[in-house]
Tab-separated table of C-alpha atoms in Angstrom:
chain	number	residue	atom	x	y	z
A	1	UNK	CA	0.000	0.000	0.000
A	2	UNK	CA	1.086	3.402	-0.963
A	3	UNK	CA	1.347	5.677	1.591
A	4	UNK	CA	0.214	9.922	1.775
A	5	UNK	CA	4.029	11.684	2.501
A	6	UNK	CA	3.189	13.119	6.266
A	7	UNK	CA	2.357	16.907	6.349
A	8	UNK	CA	4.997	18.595	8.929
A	9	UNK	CA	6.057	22.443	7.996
A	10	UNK	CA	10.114	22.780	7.814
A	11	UNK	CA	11.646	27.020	8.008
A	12	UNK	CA	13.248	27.876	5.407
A	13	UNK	CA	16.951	29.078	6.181
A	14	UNK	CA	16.773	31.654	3.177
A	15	UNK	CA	16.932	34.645	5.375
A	16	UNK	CA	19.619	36.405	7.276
A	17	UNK	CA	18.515	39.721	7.215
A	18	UNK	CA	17.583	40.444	10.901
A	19	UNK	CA	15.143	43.364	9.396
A	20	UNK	CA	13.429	41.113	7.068
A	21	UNK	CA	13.123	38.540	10.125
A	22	UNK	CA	11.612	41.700	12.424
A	23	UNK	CA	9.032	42.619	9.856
A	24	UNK	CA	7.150	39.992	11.547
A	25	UNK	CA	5.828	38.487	7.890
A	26	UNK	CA	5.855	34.772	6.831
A	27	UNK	CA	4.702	33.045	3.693
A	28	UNK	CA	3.198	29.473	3.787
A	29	UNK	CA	5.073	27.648	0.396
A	30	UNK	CA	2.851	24.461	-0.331
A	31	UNK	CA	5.982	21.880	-1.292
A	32	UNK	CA	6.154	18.268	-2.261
A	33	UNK	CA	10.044	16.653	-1.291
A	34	UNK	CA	9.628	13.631	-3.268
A	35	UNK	CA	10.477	15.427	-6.500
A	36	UNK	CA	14.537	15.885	-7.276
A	37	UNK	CA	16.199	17.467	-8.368
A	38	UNK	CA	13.027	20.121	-7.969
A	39	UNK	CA	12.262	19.533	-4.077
A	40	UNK	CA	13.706	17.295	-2.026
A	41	UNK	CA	15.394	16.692	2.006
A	42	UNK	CA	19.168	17.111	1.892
A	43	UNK	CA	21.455	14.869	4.299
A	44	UNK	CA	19.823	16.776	6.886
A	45	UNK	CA	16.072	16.225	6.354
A	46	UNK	CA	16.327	19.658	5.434
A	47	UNK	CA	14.192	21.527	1.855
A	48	UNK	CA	16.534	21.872	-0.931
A	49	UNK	CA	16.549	21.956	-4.807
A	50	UNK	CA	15.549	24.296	-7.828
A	51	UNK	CA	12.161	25.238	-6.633
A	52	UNK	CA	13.496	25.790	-3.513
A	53	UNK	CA	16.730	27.652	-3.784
A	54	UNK	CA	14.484	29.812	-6.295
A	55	UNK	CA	11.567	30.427	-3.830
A	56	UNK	CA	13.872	31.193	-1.222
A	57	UNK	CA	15.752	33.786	-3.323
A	58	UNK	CA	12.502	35.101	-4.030
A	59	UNK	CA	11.314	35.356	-0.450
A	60	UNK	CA	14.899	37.036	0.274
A	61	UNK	CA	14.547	39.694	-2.456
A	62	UNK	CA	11.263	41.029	-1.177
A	63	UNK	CA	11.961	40.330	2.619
A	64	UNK	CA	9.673	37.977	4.037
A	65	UNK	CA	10.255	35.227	5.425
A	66	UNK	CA	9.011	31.767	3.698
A	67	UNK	CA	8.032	28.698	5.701
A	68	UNK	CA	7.700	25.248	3.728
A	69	UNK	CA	4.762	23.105	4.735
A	70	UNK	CA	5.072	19.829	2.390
A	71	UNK	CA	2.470	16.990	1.617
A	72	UNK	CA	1.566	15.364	-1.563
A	73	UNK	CA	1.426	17.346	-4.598
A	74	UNK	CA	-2.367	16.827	-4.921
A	75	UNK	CA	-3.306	17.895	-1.847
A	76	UNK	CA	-1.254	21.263	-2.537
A	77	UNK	CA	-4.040	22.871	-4.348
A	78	UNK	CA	-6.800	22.242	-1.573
A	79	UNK	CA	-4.755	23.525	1.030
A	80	UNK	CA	-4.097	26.874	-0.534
A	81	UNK	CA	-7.955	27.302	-1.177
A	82	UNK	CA	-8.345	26.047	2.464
A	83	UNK	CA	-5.751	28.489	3.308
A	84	UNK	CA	-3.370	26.169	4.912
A	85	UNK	CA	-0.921	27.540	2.918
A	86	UNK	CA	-0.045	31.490	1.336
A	87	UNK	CA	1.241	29.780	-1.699
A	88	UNK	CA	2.021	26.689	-3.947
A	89	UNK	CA	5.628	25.986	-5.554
A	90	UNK	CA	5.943	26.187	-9.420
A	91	UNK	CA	3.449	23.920	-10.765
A	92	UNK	CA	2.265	23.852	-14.614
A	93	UNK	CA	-0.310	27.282	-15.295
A	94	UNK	CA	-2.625	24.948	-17.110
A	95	UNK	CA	-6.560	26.143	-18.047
A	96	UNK	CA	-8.326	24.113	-15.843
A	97	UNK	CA	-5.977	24.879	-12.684
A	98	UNK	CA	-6.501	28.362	-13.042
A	99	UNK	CA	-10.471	27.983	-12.581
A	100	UNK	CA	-9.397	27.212	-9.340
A	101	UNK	CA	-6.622	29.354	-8.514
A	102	UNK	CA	-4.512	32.353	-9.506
A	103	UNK	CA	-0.426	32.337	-10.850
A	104	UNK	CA	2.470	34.312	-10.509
A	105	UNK	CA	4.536	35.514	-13.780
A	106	UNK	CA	6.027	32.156	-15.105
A	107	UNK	CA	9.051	30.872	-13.618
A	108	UNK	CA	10.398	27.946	-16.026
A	109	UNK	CA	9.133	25.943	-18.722
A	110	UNK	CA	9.933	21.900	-18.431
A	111	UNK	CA	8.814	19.117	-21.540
A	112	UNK	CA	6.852	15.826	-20.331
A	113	UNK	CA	8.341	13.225	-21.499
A	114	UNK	CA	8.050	9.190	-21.557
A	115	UNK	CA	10.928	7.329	-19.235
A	116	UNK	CA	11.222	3.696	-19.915
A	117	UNK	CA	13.945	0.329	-20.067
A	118	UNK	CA	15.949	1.155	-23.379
A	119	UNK	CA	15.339	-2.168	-24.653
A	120	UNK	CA	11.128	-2.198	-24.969
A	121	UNK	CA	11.593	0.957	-27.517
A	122	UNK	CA	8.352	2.093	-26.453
A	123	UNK	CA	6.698	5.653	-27.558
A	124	UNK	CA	4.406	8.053	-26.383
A	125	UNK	CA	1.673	7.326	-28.473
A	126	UNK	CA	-1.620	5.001	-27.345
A	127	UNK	CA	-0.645	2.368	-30.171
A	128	UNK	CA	2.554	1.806	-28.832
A	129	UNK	CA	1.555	1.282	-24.574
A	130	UNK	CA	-1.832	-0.176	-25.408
A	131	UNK	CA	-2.185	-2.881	-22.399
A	132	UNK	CA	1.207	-1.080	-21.019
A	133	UNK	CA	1.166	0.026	-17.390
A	134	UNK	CA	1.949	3.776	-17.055
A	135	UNK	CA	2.742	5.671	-14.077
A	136	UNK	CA	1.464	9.615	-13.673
A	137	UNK	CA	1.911	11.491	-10.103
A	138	UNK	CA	-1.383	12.699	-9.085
A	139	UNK	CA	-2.797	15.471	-9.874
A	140	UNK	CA	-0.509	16.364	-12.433
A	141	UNK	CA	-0.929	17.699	-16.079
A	142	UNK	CA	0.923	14.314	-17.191
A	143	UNK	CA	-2.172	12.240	-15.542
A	144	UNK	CA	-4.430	14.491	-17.264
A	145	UNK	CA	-2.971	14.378	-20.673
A	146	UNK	CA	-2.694	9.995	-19.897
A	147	UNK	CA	-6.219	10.071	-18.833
A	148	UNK	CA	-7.443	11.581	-22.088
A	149	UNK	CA	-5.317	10.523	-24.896
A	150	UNK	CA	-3.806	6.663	-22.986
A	151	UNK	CA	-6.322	5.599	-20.964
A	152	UNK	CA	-9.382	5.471	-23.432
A	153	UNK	CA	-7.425	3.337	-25.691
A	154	UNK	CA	-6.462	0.430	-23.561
A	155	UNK	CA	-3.531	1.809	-21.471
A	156	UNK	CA	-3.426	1.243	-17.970
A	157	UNK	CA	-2.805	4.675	-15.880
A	158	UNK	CA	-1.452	4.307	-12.558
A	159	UNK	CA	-1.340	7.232	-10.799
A	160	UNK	CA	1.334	7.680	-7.850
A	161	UNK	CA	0.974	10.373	-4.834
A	162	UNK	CA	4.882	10.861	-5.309
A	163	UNK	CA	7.884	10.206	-8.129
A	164	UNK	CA	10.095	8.719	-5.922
A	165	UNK	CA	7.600	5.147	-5.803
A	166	UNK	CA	7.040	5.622	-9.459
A	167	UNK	CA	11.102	5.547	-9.865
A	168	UNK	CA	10.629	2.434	-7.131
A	169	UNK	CA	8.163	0.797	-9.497
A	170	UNK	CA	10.004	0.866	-12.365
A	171	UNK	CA	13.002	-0.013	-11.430
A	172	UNK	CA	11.207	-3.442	-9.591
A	173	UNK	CA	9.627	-3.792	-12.895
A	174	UNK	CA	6.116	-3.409	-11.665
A	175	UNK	CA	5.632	-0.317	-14.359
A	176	UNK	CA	6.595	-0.391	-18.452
A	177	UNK	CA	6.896	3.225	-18.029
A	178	UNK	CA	6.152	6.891	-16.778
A	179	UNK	CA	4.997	10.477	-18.245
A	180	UNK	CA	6.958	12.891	-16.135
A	181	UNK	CA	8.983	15.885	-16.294
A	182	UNK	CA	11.689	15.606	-18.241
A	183	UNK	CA	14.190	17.370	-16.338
A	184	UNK	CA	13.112	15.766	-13.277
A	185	UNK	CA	14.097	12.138	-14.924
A	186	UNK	CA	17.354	13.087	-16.410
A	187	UNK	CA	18.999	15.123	-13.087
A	188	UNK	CA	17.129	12.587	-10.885
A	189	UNK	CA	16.300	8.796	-11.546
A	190	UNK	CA	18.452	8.601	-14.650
A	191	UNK	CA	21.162	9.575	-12.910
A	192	UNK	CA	21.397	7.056	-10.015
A	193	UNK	CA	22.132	3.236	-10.578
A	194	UNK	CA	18.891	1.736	-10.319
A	195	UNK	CA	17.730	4.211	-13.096
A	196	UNK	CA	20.670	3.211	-15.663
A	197	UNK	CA	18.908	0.545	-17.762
A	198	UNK	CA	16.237	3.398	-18.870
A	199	UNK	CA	16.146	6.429	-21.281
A	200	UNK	CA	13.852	9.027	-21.843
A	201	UNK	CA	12.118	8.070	-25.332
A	202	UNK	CA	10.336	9.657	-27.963
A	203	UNK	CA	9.456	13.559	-28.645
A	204	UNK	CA	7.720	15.866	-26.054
A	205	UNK	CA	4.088	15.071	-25.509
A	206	UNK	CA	2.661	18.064	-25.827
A	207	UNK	CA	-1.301	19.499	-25.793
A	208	UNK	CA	-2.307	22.827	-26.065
A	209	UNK	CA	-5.641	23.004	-23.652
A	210	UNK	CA	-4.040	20.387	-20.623
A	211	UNK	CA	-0.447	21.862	-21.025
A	212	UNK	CA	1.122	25.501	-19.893
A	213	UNK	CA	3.660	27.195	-21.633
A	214	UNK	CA	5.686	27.338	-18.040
A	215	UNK	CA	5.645	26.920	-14.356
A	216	UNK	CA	4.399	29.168	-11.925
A	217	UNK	CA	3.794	29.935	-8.081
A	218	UNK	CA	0.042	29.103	-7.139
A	219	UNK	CA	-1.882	31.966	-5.484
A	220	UNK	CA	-5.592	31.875	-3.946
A	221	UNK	CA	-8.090	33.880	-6.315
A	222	UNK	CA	-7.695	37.301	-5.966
A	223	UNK	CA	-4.885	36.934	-3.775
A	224	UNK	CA	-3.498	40.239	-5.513
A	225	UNK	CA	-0.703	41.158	-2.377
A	226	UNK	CA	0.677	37.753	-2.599
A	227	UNK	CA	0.849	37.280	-6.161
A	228	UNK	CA	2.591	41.096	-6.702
A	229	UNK	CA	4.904	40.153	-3.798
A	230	UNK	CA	5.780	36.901	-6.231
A	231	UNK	CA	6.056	38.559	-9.206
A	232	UNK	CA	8.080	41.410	-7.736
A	233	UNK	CA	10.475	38.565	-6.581
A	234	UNK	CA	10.949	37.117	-9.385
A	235	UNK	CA	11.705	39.952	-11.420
A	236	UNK	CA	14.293	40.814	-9.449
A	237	UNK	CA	16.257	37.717	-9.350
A	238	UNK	CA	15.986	37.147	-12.846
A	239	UNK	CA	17.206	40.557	-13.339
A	240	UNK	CA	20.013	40.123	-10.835
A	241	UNK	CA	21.309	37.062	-12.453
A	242	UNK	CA	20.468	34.569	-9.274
A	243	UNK	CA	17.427	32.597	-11.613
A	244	UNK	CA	20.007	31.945	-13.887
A	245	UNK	CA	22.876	30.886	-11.213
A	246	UNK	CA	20.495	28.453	-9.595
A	247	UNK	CA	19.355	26.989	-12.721
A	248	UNK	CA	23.053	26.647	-13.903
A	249	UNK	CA	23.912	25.277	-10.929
A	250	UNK	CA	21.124	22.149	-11.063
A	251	UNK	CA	20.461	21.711	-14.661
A	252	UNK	CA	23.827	23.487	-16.756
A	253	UNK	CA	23.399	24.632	-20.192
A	254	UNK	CA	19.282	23.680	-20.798
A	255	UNK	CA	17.311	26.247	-21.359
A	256	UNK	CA	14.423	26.599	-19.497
A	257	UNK	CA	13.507	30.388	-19.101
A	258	UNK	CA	10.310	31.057	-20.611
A	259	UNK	CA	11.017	34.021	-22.600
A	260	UNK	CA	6.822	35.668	-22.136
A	261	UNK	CA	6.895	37.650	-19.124
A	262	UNK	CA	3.114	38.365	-18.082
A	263	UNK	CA	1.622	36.716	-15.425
A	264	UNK	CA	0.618	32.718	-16.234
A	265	UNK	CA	-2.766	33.581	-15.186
A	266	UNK	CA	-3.455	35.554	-18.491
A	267	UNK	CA	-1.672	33.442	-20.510
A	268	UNK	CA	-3.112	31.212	-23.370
């Protein structure tokens, strides 16, 4: 039996500005750790990653102070409208999310693609995984996209609360495959030994309605203060040259910025 990743709340040790720290303001960040090289616990149990380094430079460069509080991805979005949380990390802008809630300015832009064993040559298409079993992490654009291209067509979706028992399940051979990130696969599972016998495979499954041109903070509906504090943020460490430090620093020479700077929640 799978089980739900325990909700505990972890500070953030992104501030050392004593005036920041008196201003008496903290941010709630929504995070899921099961997802390196994005979020994850270092040696020392504590946050760390690309969506972490980056939210903390953002909380630094407006002066508040930000406060993790991590579950599973799918129940991120239900917390923020419950307002358990101020805010989620970068998740995909897509259409249907943002009937629920609001988005900062995009933050990076990531391709789903297919991850599995080198030697079944399988593709991202229904044809080729019909009676295949598929992972997808809840909630996620990839188990939307599975669920309405795969699924009808005689592929079986199994959705996971985490990627870390999806990379678990393949490697036991309990899984033909996974639609993930494709970042997340190549600086995480591909890299460690267990994940050496598979290859990300085929093009970019892309869709124009389920899909978002980038990543984004998640902000409660007219959460205005928040999502201006974000935006503000992130302006100025892409500006600054930290955005693109970070990201050198986890993923080297792939480009990820998305180059369209308005706010993900008007975006098409």
């Amino acid at each position: 039996m799978i089980k739900m990743t325990p909700v505990l709340t972890l500070t953030a040790l992104a501030l050392c500005c004593s005036s920041a720290l008196a201003s008496g303001e903290t941010l709630r960040v929504a995070a899921d750790l099961t997802y390196p090289p994005f979020q994850y616990r270092d040696v020392n149990g504590k946050p760390t990653g690309f969506e972490i380094d980056i939210t903390n430079a953002v909380c630094k460069a407006v002066a508040v102070k930000c406060e993790y509080v991590v579950s599973s991805f799918d129940a991120e979005i239900p917390s923020l409208m419950a307002k358990k949380v101020d805010f989620i990390s970068p998740l995909g802008a897509t259409e249907k999310r943002k009937k629920s809630i609001d988005f900062s300015h995009f933050i990076y832009h990531v391709p789903s693609q297919l991850v599995a064993r080198k030697d079944t040559h399988l593709q991202p298409t229904a044809e080729s995984l019909q009676g295949k079993n598929i992972a997808v992490q809840q909630g996620s654009i990839q188990e939307m996209y599975a669920n309405k291209y795969w699924a009808p067509k005689g592929v079986e979706i199994k959705t996971y609360p985490d990627q870390d028992v999806i990379y678990q399940d393949l490697a036991a051979g309990r899984l033909d495959g996974a639609l993930s990130p494709a970042v997340a696969v190549t600086f995480g599972f591909l890299q460690k030994p267990e994940g050496k016998e598979f290859a990300l495979t085929g093009p970019e499954v892309r869709d124009d309605v389920i899909f978002s041109i980038g990543s984004a903070y998640g902000v409660r509906k007219g959460d205005e203060k928040t999502q201006k504090m974000l935006n503000e943020g992130l302006a100025k460490i892409m500006a600054d040259g930290t955005w693109q430090k970070i990201k050198q620093h986890y993923f080297g020479d792939i480009e990820m910025k998305v180059t369209r700077t308005e706010t993900a929640n008007a975006a098409k």
